[in-house]
PDB file of C-alpha atoms and ligand atoms in Angstrom:
ATOM      1  CA  UNK C 385      -0.109  -0.185   0.041  1.00  0.00           C
ATOM      2  CA  UNK C 386       1.280   3.509  -0.646  1.00  0.00           C
ATOM      3  CA  UNK C 387       2.455   5.370   2.017  1.00  0.00           C
ATOM      4  CA  UNK C 388       0.271   8.438   3.195  1.00  0.00           C
ATOM      5  CA  UNK C 389       1.476  11.679   2.739  1.00  0.00           C
ATOM      6  CA  UNK C 390      -0.606  14.212   4.624  1.00  0.00           C
ATOM      7  CA  UNK C 391       2.057  16.404   6.216  1.00  0.00           C
ATOM      8  CA  UNK C 392       5.335  17.873   4.710  1.00  0.00           C
ATOM      9  CA  UNK C 393       7.487  19.894   6.706  1.00  0.00           C
ATOM     10  CA  UNK C 394      10.562  21.972   5.648  1.00  0.00           C
ATOM     11  CA  UNK C 395      13.463  23.429   7.388  1.00  0.00           C
ATOM     12  CA  UNK C 396      14.158  26.285   4.980  1.00  0.00           C
ATOM     13  CA  UNK C 397      17.969  26.637   5.472  1.00  0.00           C
ATOM     14  CA  UNK C 398      20.685  28.146   3.392  1.00  0.00           C
ATOM     15  CA  UNK C 399      19.455  31.638   2.400  1.00  0.00           C
ATOM     16  CA  UNK C 400      22.183  33.449   3.968  1.00  0.00           C
ATOM     17  CA  UNK C 401      25.141  31.353   2.016  1.00  0.00           C
ATOM     18  CA  UNK C 402      23.134  31.517  -1.418  1.00  0.00           C
ATOM     19  CA  UNK C 403      23.423  35.466  -1.163  1.00  0.00           C
ATOM     20  CA  UNK C 404      27.011  35.453  -0.074  1.00  0.00           C
ATOM     21  CA  UNK C 405      28.016  33.204  -2.635  1.00  0.00           C
ATOM     22  CA  UNK C 406      26.763  35.549  -5.284  1.00  0.00           C
ATOM     23  CA  UNK C 407      28.385  38.798  -3.449  1.00  0.00           C
ATOM     24  CA  UNK C 408      25.260  40.042  -2.001  1.00  0.00           C
ATOM     25  CA  UNK C 409      23.714  40.505   1.480  1.00  0.00           C
ATOM     26  CA  UNK C 410      22.242  37.741   3.486  1.00  0.00           C
ATOM     27  CA  UNK C 411      18.846  39.589   2.869  1.00  0.00           C
ATOM     28  CA  UNK C 412      18.667  39.214  -0.559  1.00  0.00           C
ATOM     29  CA  UNK C 413      18.687  35.341   0.206  1.00  0.00           C
ATOM     30  CA  UNK C 414      15.889  35.740   2.426  1.00  0.00           C
ATOM     31  CA  UNK C 415      13.774  37.679  -0.188  1.00  0.00           C
ATOM     32  CA  UNK C 416      14.517  34.815  -2.794  1.00  0.00           C
ATOM     33  CA  UNK C 417      13.888  32.370  -0.457  1.00  0.00           C
ATOM     34  CA  UNK C 418      10.230  33.992   0.343  1.00  0.00           C
ATOM     35  CA  UNK C 419       9.559  33.556  -3.544  1.00  0.00           C
ATOM     36  CA  UNK C 420      10.793  30.024  -3.421  1.00  0.00           C
ATOM     37  CA  UNK C 421       8.383  29.189  -0.312  1.00  0.00           C
ATOM     38  CA  UNK C 422       5.121  30.834  -2.201  1.00  0.00           C
ATOM     39  CA  UNK C 423       5.937  28.530  -5.122  1.00  0.00           C
ATOM     40  CA  UNK C 424       6.154  25.377  -3.195  1.00  0.00           C
ATOM     41  CA  UNK C 425       3.029  26.008  -0.812  1.00  0.00           C
ATOM     42  CA  UNK C 426       1.170  26.517  -4.122  1.00  0.00           C
ATOM     43  CA  UNK C 427       2.477  23.252  -5.420  1.00  0.00           C
ATOM     44  CA  UNK C 428       1.787  21.381  -2.265  1.00  0.00           C
ATOM     45  CA  UNK C 429      -1.742  22.632  -2.410  1.00  0.00           C
ATOM     46  CA  UNK C 430      -1.981  21.535  -6.298  1.00  0.00           C
ATOM     47  CA  UNK C 431      -0.682  18.169  -4.952  1.00  0.00           C
ATOM     48  CA  UNK C 432      -3.764  17.848  -2.602  1.00  0.00           C
ATOM     49  CA  UNK C 433      -1.504  17.414   0.414  1.00  0.00           C
ATOM     50  CA  UNK C 434      -3.035  18.749   3.415  1.00  0.00           C
ATOM     51  CA  UNK C 435      -0.624  20.275   5.739  1.00  0.00           C
ATOM     52  CA  UNK C 436       2.924  21.987   5.089  1.00  0.00           C
ATOM     53  CA  UNK C 437       4.822  23.170   8.087  1.00  0.00           C
ATOM     54  CA  UNK C 438       7.827  25.558   7.283  1.00  0.00           C
ATOM     55  CA  UNK C 439      10.466  26.907   9.576  1.00  0.00           C
ATOM     56  CA  UNK C 440      10.824  30.583   8.775  1.00  0.00           C
ATOM     57  CA  UNK C 441      12.548  32.062  12.031  1.00  0.00           C
ATOM     58  CA  UNK C 442      13.462  30.238  15.311  1.00  0.00           C
ATOM     59  CA  UNK C 443      13.520  31.867  18.417  1.00  0.00           C
ATOM     60  CA  UNK C 444      17.180  31.337  18.531  1.00  0.00           C
ATOM     61  CA  UNK C 445      17.244  33.638  15.222  1.00  0.00           C
ATOM     62  CA  UNK C 446      17.130  36.484  17.401  1.00  0.00           C
ATOM     63  CA  UNK C 447      20.716  36.052  18.275  1.00  0.00           C
ATOM     64  CA  UNK C 448      21.632  37.324  14.689  1.00  0.00           C
ATOM     65  CA  UNK C 449      22.452  41.061  13.930  1.00  0.00           C
ATOM     66  CA  UNK C 450      19.566  43.828  14.785  1.00  0.00           C
ATOM     67  CA  UNK C 451      19.969  44.433  10.651  1.00  0.00           C
ATOM     68  CA  UNK C 452      19.221  40.833   9.771  1.00  0.00           C
ATOM     69  CA  UNK C 453      16.365  40.343  12.222  1.00  0.00           C
ATOM     70  CA  UNK C 454      14.617  43.998  11.368  1.00  0.00           C
ATOM     71  CA  UNK C 455      14.881  42.940   7.315  1.00  0.00           C
ATOM     72  CA  UNK C 456      13.341  39.617   8.111  1.00  0.00           C
ATOM     73  CA  UNK C 457      10.596  41.079  10.250  1.00  0.00           C
ATOM     74  CA  UNK C 458       9.873  43.601   7.558  1.00  0.00           C
ATOM     75  CA  UNK C 459       9.766  41.025   5.030  1.00  0.00           C
ATOM     76  CA  UNK C 460       7.247  38.545   6.949  1.00  0.00           C
ATOM     77  CA  UNK C 461       4.668  41.772   6.731  1.00  0.00           C
ATOM     78  CA  UNK C 462       5.324  42.215   3.487  1.00  0.00           C
ATOM     79  CA  UNK C 463       4.514  38.576   2.767  1.00  0.00           C
ATOM     80  CA  UNK C 464       1.637  38.334   5.021  1.00  0.00           C
ATOM     81  CA  UNK C 465       0.302  41.542   3.889  1.00  0.00           C
ATOM     82  CA  UNK C 466       0.888  41.466   0.390  1.00  0.00           C
ATOM     83  CA  UNK C 467       2.721  39.011  -1.459  1.00  0.00           C
ATOM     84  CA  UNK C 468       0.831  35.943  -0.182  1.00  0.00           C
ATOM     85  CA  UNK C 469      -2.238  37.225  -1.903  1.00  0.00           C
ATOM     86  CA  UNK C 470      -1.722  34.370  -4.577  1.00  0.00           C
ATOM     87  CA  UNK C 471      -1.857  31.747  -1.848  1.00  0.00           C
ATOM     88  CA  UNK C 472      -5.148  33.236  -0.772  1.00  0.00           C
ATOM     89  CA  UNK C 473      -6.568  32.955  -4.153  1.00  0.00           C
ATOM     90  CA  UNK C 474      -5.477  29.564  -4.049  1.00  0.00           C
ATOM     91  CA  UNK C 475      -7.571  28.588  -1.216  1.00  0.00           C
ATOM     92  CA  UNK C 476      -4.538  28.007   1.171  1.00  0.00           C
ATOM     93  CA  UNK C 477      -5.196  28.254   4.989  1.00  0.00           C
ATOM     94  CA  UNK C 478      -2.336  29.956   6.833  1.00  0.00           C
ATOM     95  CA  UNK C 479      -1.608  29.295  10.713  1.00  0.00           C
ATOM     96  CA  UNK C 480       1.193  30.205  12.755  1.00  0.00           C
ATOM     97  CA  UNK C 481       3.346  28.377  15.595  1.00  0.00           C
ATOM     98  CA  UNK C 482       5.418  29.971  17.925  1.00  0.00           C
ATOM     99  CA  UNK C 483       5.362  32.536  20.585  1.00  0.00           C
ATOM    100  CA  UNK C 484       3.983  35.686  19.445  1.00  0.00           C
ATOM    101  CA  UNK C 485       5.013  37.329  22.613  1.00  0.00           C
ATOM    102  CA  UNK C 486       8.472  38.886  22.131  1.00  0.00           C
ATOM    103  CA  UNK C 487       7.368  39.803  18.051  1.00  0.00           C
ATOM    104  CA  UNK C 488       6.811  43.321  16.905  1.00  0.00           C
ATOM    105  CA  UNK C 489       3.171  44.509  17.202  1.00  0.00           C
ATOM    106  CA  UNK C 490       3.222  45.215  13.409  1.00  0.00           C
ATOM    107  CA  UNK C 491       4.618  41.504  12.515  1.00  0.00           C
ATOM    108  CA  UNK C 492       1.904  40.392  14.879  1.00  0.00           C
ATOM    109  CA  UNK C 493      -0.702  42.201  13.358  1.00  0.00           C
ATOM    110  CA  UNK C 494       0.008  40.996   9.613  1.00  0.00           C
ATOM    111  CA  UNK C 495       0.212  37.467  11.046  1.00  0.00           C
ATOM    112  CA  UNK C 496      -3.431  37.834  12.405  1.00  0.00           C
ATOM    113  CA  UNK C 497      -4.687  39.660   9.238  1.00  0.00           C
ATOM    114  CA  UNK C 498      -3.463  36.730   6.922  1.00  0.00           C
ATOM    115  CA  UNK C 499      -4.568  34.144   9.551  1.00  0.00           C
ATOM    116  CA  UNK C 500      -8.178  35.959   9.756  1.00  0.00           C
ATOM    117  CA  UNK C 501      -8.293  36.308   6.149  1.00  0.00           C
ATOM    118  CA  UNK C 502      -7.749  32.577   5.441  1.00  0.00           C
ATOM    119  CA  UNK C 503      -9.298  30.798   7.971  1.00  0.00           C
ATOM    120  CA  UNK C 504     -12.397  29.604   6.056  1.00  0.00           C
ATOM    121  CA  UNK C 505     -10.131  28.647   3.026  1.00  0.00           C
ATOM    122  CA  UNK C 506     -10.467  24.503   2.123  1.00  0.00           C
ATOM    123  CA  UNK C 507      -7.035  23.987   0.642  1.00  0.00           C
ATOM    124  CA  UNK C 508      -3.995  22.983   2.467  1.00  0.00           C
ATOM    125  CA  UNK C 509      -3.045  24.323   5.481  1.00  0.00           C
ATOM    126  CA  UNK C 510       0.128  26.313   5.746  1.00  0.00           C
ATOM    127  CA  UNK C 511       1.563  26.331   9.246  1.00  0.00           C
ATOM    128  CA  UNK C 512       4.644  29.005   9.449  1.00  0.00           C
ATOM    129  CA  UNK C 513       6.780  28.488  12.229  1.00  0.00           C
ATOM    130  CA  UNK C 514       7.929  32.229  13.647  1.00  0.00           C
ATOM    131  CA  UNK C 515       9.659  32.812  16.592  1.00  0.00           C
ATOM    132  CA  UNK C 516       9.499  29.150  16.889  1.00  0.00           C
ATOM    133  CA  UNK C 517      11.074  26.544  19.220  1.00  0.00           C
ATOM    134  CA  UNK C 518      10.164  22.709  19.516  1.00  0.00           C
ATOM    135  CA  UNK C 519      11.180  22.665  23.278  1.00  0.00           C
ATOM    136  CA  UNK C 520       9.329  25.724  23.998  1.00  0.00           C
ATOM    137  CA  UNK C 521       6.357  24.528  22.140  1.00  0.00           C
ATOM    138  CA  UNK C 522       6.207  21.443  24.217  1.00  0.00           C
ATOM    139  CA  UNK C 523       6.546  23.650  27.347  1.00  0.00           C
ATOM    140  CA  UNK C 524       3.404  25.634  26.277  1.00  0.00           C
ATOM    141  CA  UNK C 525       1.672  22.600  25.614  1.00  0.00           C
ATOM    142  CA  UNK C 526       2.187  20.907  28.892  1.00  0.00           C
ATOM    143  CA  UNK C 527       1.037  24.151  30.506  1.00  0.00           C
ATOM    144  CA  UNK C 528      -1.911  24.005  28.590  1.00  0.00           C
ATOM    145  CA  UNK C 529      -2.524  20.156  29.791  1.00  0.00           C
ATOM    146  CA  UNK C 530      -2.016  21.414  33.358  1.00  0.00           C
ATOM    147  CA  UNK C 531      -4.757  24.444  32.861  1.00  0.00           C
ATOM    148  CA  UNK C 532      -7.122  21.686  31.671  1.00  0.00           C
ATOM    149  CA  UNK C 533      -6.287  19.600  34.653  1.00  0.00           C
ATOM    150  CA  UNK C 534      -6.561  22.341  37.386  1.00  0.00           C
ATOM    151  CA  UNK C 535     -10.130  23.050  35.768  1.00  0.00           C
ATOM    152  CA  UNK C 536     -11.322  19.217  35.890  1.00  0.00           C
ATOM    153  CA  UNK C 537     -11.460  19.486  31.743  1.00  0.00           C
ATOM    154  CA  UNK C 538      -9.329  16.629  31.584  1.00  0.00           C
ATOM    155  CA  UNK C 539      -8.196  13.792  33.899  1.00  0.00           C
ATOM    156  CA  UNK C 540      -4.729  12.752  34.216  1.00  0.00           C
ATOM    157  CA  UNK C 541      -5.384   9.164  32.407  1.00  0.00           C
ATOM    158  CA  UNK C 542      -6.817  11.129  29.582  1.00  0.00           C
ATOM    159  CA  UNK C 543      -3.495  12.060  28.067  1.00  0.00           C
ATOM    160  CA  UNK C 544      -1.689   9.723  25.849  1.00  0.00           C
ATOM    161  CA  UNK C 545       0.946  10.228  23.000  1.00  0.00           C
ATOM    162  CA  UNK C 546      -1.817  10.665  20.219  1.00  0.00           C
ATOM    163  CA  UNK C 547      -4.161  13.026  21.680  1.00  0.00           C
ATOM    164  CA  UNK C 548      -1.491  15.235  23.205  1.00  0.00           C
ATOM    165  CA  UNK C 549      -1.132  16.839  19.841  1.00  0.00           C
ATOM    166  CA  UNK C 550      -4.341  18.967  20.566  1.00  0.00           C
ATOM    167  CA  UNK C 551      -2.327  20.914  23.251  1.00  0.00           C
ATOM    168  CA  UNK C 552       0.472  22.338  20.587  1.00  0.00           C
ATOM    169  CA  UNK C 553       0.254  25.431  18.981  1.00  0.00           C
ATOM    170  CA  UNK C 554      -1.942  23.921  16.506  1.00  0.00           C
ATOM    171  CA  UNK C 555      -3.698  20.715  16.271  1.00  0.00           C
ATOM    172  CA  UNK C 556      -1.678  19.251  13.247  1.00  0.00           C
ATOM    173  CA  UNK C 557      -1.036  15.600  12.565  1.00  0.00           C
ATOM    174  CA  UNK C 558       2.238  13.811  12.824  1.00  0.00           C
ATOM    175  CA  UNK C 559       4.852  14.919  10.267  1.00  0.00           C
ATOM    176  CA  UNK C 560       5.330  12.217   7.612  1.00  0.00           C
ATOM    177  CA  UNK C 561       8.112  14.001   5.496  1.00  0.00           C
ATOM    178  CA  UNK C 562      10.658  16.399   6.522  1.00  0.00           C
ATOM    179  CA  UNK C 563      13.295  18.299   4.084  1.00  0.00           C
ATOM    180  CA  UNK C 564      16.021  20.248   5.369  1.00  0.00           C
ATOM    181  CA  UNK C 565      17.672  22.300   2.543  1.00  0.00           C
ATOM    182  CA  UNK C 566      21.437  23.823   3.096  1.00  0.00           C
ATOM    183  CA  UNK C 567      23.189  20.778   3.795  1.00  0.00           C
ATOM    184  CA  UNK C 568      23.291  20.757   7.562  1.00  0.00           C
ATOM    185  CA  UNK C 569      21.966  17.507   9.189  1.00  0.00           C
ATOM    186  CA  UNK C 570      20.398  18.514  12.310  1.00  0.00           C
ATOM    187  CA  UNK C 571      16.779  19.522  13.485  1.00  0.00           C
ATOM    188  CA  UNK C 572      17.787  23.024  15.523  1.00  0.00           C
ATOM    189  CA  UNK C 573      14.878  22.620  17.602  1.00  0.00           C
ATOM    190  CA  UNK C 574      12.049  21.987  14.916  1.00  0.00           C
ATOM    191  CA  UNK C 575       8.923  20.067  15.863  1.00  0.00           C
ATOM    192  CA  UNK C 576      10.590  17.433  17.850  1.00  0.00           C
ATOM    193  CA  UNK C 577       7.444  15.659  18.984  1.00  0.00           C
ATOM    194  CA  UNK C 578       5.806  15.939  15.370  1.00  0.00           C
ATOM    195  CA  UNK C 579       8.729  14.208  13.711  1.00  0.00           C
ATOM    196  CA  UNK C 580       8.718  11.161  15.449  1.00  0.00           C
ATOM    197  CA  UNK C 581       8.059   8.670  12.891  1.00  0.00           C
ATOM    198  CA  UNK C 582       8.961  11.373  10.025  1.00  0.00           C
ATOM    199  CA  UNK C 583      11.119  10.483   6.795  1.00  0.00           C
ATOM    200  CA  UNK C 584      13.977  12.918   6.982  1.00  0.00           C
ATOM    201  CA  UNK C 585      15.622  14.257   3.879  1.00  0.00           C
ATOM    202  CA  UNK C 586      18.929  16.479   4.386  1.00  0.00           C
ATOM    203  CA  UNK C 587      19.918  18.010   1.039  1.00  0.00           C
ATOM    204  CA  UNK C 588      22.697  19.954  -0.102  1.00  0.00           C
ATOM    205  CA  UNK C 589      20.397  22.545  -2.152  1.00  0.00           C
ATOM    206  CA  UNK C 590      20.453  25.935  -0.842  1.00  0.00           C
ATOM    207  CA  UNK C 591      16.606  26.926  -0.098  1.00  0.00           C
ATOM    208  CA  UNK C 592      16.292  29.907  -2.642  1.00  0.00           C
ATOM    209  CA  UNK C 593      17.566  27.164  -5.315  1.00  0.00           C
ATOM    210  CA  UNK C 594      15.070  24.419  -4.199  1.00  0.00           C
ATOM    211  CA  UNK C 595      12.256  23.875  -6.798  1.00  0.00           C
ATOM    212  CA  UNK C 596       9.030  21.877  -7.095  1.00  0.00           C
ATOM    213  CA  UNK C 597      10.806  19.648  -9.255  1.00  0.00           C
ATOM    214  CA  UNK C 598      13.285  18.758  -6.673  1.00  0.00           C
ATOM    215  CA  UNK C 599      10.426  18.462  -4.248  1.00  0.00           C
ATOM    216  CA  UNK C 600       8.524  15.929  -6.729  1.00  0.00           C
ATOM    217  CA  UNK C 601      11.640  13.738  -6.613  1.00  0.00           C
ATOM    218  CA  UNK C 602      11.970  13.525  -2.807  1.00  0.00           C
ATOM    219  CA  UNK C 603       8.127  12.714  -2.917  1.00  0.00           C
ATOM    220  CA  UNK C 604       8.706  10.007  -5.294  1.00  0.00           C
ATOM    221  CA  UNK C 605      11.375   8.834  -2.974  1.00  0.00           C
ATOM    222  CA  UNK C 606       9.151   8.823   0.026  1.00  0.00           C
ATOM    223  CA  UNK C 607       6.704   6.758  -1.623  1.00  0.00           C
ATOM    224  CA  UNK C 608       9.376   4.078  -1.938  1.00  0.00           C
ATOM    225  CA  UNK C 609      10.238   3.712   2.018  1.00  0.00           C
ATOM    226  CA  UNK C 610       9.292   0.955   4.011  1.00  0.00           C
ATOM    227  CA  UNK C 611       7.748   2.941   7.119  1.00  0.00           C
ATOM    228  CA  UNK C 612       7.579   0.550   9.570  1.00  0.00           C
ATOM    229  CA  UNK C 613       6.794   2.281  12.721  1.00  0.00           C
ATOM    230  CA  UNK C 614       8.584  -0.160  14.764  1.00  0.00           C
ATOM    231  CA  UNK C 615       6.944  -3.064  13.295  1.00  0.00           C
ATOM    232  CA  UNK C 616       7.782  -5.587  10.728  1.00  0.00           C
ATOM    233  CA  UNK C 617       7.290  -4.497   6.983  1.00  0.00           C
ATOM    234  CA  UNK C 618       4.572  -6.460   5.186  1.00  0.00           C
ATOM    235  CA  UNK C 619       7.011  -8.236   2.847  1.00  0.00           C
ATOM    236  CA  UNK C 620       8.874  -9.887   5.726  1.00  0.00           C
ATOM    237  CA  UNK C 621       5.583 -10.803   7.857  1.00  0.00           C
ATOM    238  CA  UNK C 622       4.908 -13.398   5.212  1.00  0.00           C
ATOM    239  CA  UNK C 623       8.117 -15.213   5.517  1.00  0.00           C
ATOM    240  CA  UNK C 624       8.199 -15.848   9.269  1.00  0.00           C
TER     241      UNK C 624
HETATM  242  C1  IPE N1774      17.332  30.032   6.873  1.00  0.00           C
HETATM  243  O1  IPE N1774      18.445  30.384   6.156  1.00  0.00           O
HETATM  244  C2  IPE N1774      16.594  31.210   7.136  1.00  0.00           C
HETATM  245  C3  IPE N1774      16.761  31.549   8.331  1.00  0.00           C
HETATM  246  C4  IPE N1774      17.169  31.223   9.624  1.00  0.00           C
HETATM  247  C5  IPE N1774      15.569  32.854   8.899  1.00  0.00           C
HETATM  248  P1  IPE N1774      19.654  31.208   7.063  1.00  0.00           P
HETATM  249  O2  IPE N1774      19.701  32.445   7.031  1.00  0.00           O
HETATM  250  O3  IPE N1774      19.931  30.399   8.189  1.00  0.00           O
HETATM  251  O4  IPE N1774      20.967  30.950   5.955  1.00  0.00           O
HETATM  252  P2  IPE N1774      22.527  30.306   6.091  1.00  0.00           P
HETATM  253  O5  IPE N1774      22.302  28.788   6.843  1.00  0.00           O
HETATM  254  O6  IPE N1774      23.107  30.961   6.977  1.00  0.00           O
HETATM  255  O7  IPE N1774      22.830  30.299   4.763  1.00  0.00           O
HETATM  256  C1  IPE N1775      16.980  26.630  11.401  1.00  0.00           C
HETATM  257  O1  IPE N1775      18.047  27.215  10.727  1.00  0.00           O
HETATM  258  C2  IPE N1775      15.887  27.871  11.201  1.00  0.00           C
HETATM  259  C3  IPE N1775      15.181  27.912  10.096  1.00  0.00           C
HETATM  260  C4  IPE N1775      15.319  27.580   9.175  1.00  0.00           C
HETATM  261  C5  IPE N1775      14.269  29.236  10.170  1.00  0.00           C
HETATM  262  P1  IPE N1775      19.482  28.012  11.435  1.00  0.00           P
HETATM  263  O2  IPE N1775      20.583  28.236  10.364  1.00  0.00           O
HETATM  264  O3  IPE N1775      18.905  28.918  12.421  1.00  0.00           O
HETATM  265  O4  IPE N1775      20.100  26.619  12.389  1.00  0.00           O
HETATM  266  P2  IPE N1775      21.373  26.110  12.830  1.00  0.00           P
HETATM  267  O5  IPE N1775      21.931  27.688  13.579  1.00  0.00           O
HETATM  268  O6  IPE N1775      22.336  26.043  11.487  1.00  0.00           O
HETATM  269  O7  IPE N1775      21.222  25.135  13.545  1.00  0.00           O
HETATM  270 MG1   MG N1776      21.201  28.302   8.387  1.00  0.00          MG
END
């Protein structure tokens, strides 16, 4: 049977190096990366894949220069207020994971606007992780669960690994396929809970150079994987 592909996630890495290789400022890489993301989101929606989660800005990215952080925040505003109109037309629903506290008011306003504008859309869900850290998200989830407990909305025995997802920033299904561009083989505090059984593809392509064609190849490969989830593959079962 064909593997189920409901949720793709992308760690969009390599924007800075893409620009520096061309003698441009790192910011130009982020700008090109934003266009790449738009194309990928539309393509994934066209493929009828229900969820796409992308790592746009980690909580730890605040360690970067003020100039780079300011550029990124202004780019996000431009994306959510104007550039992403195409996503809206395609029926994509935009949601955010991460901590809105600690983000500028104008950034939060643009996030709230696009969330509101797209909330009734029926296309795929684009989950943008912004000021996001996975350990922080798990702590927020634990706090939400604790609140439900003290308000008697849930009992201590009700919680399990499947329904704990509802306490996350968004109630999304587990990730089936993760792609990290840019050559690094690490997760950098991205969706650790949701990635438990994901198939992971680390590729050297820098994010601005990532294309829908390259994505299609990875998806073809994903379908060939024997996803055992701790069990035994169907083929081997018949031999025992
Ligand atoms: C990823 O690209 C985008 C963000 C972290 C915002 P980088 O900016 O990390 O690019 P590299 O890894 O330095 O090339
Ligand atoms: C992860 O990339 C964050 C995003 C892609 C937004 P980083 O470039 O911040 O990760 P490290 O520092 O290489 O681990
Ligand atoms: Mg990087």
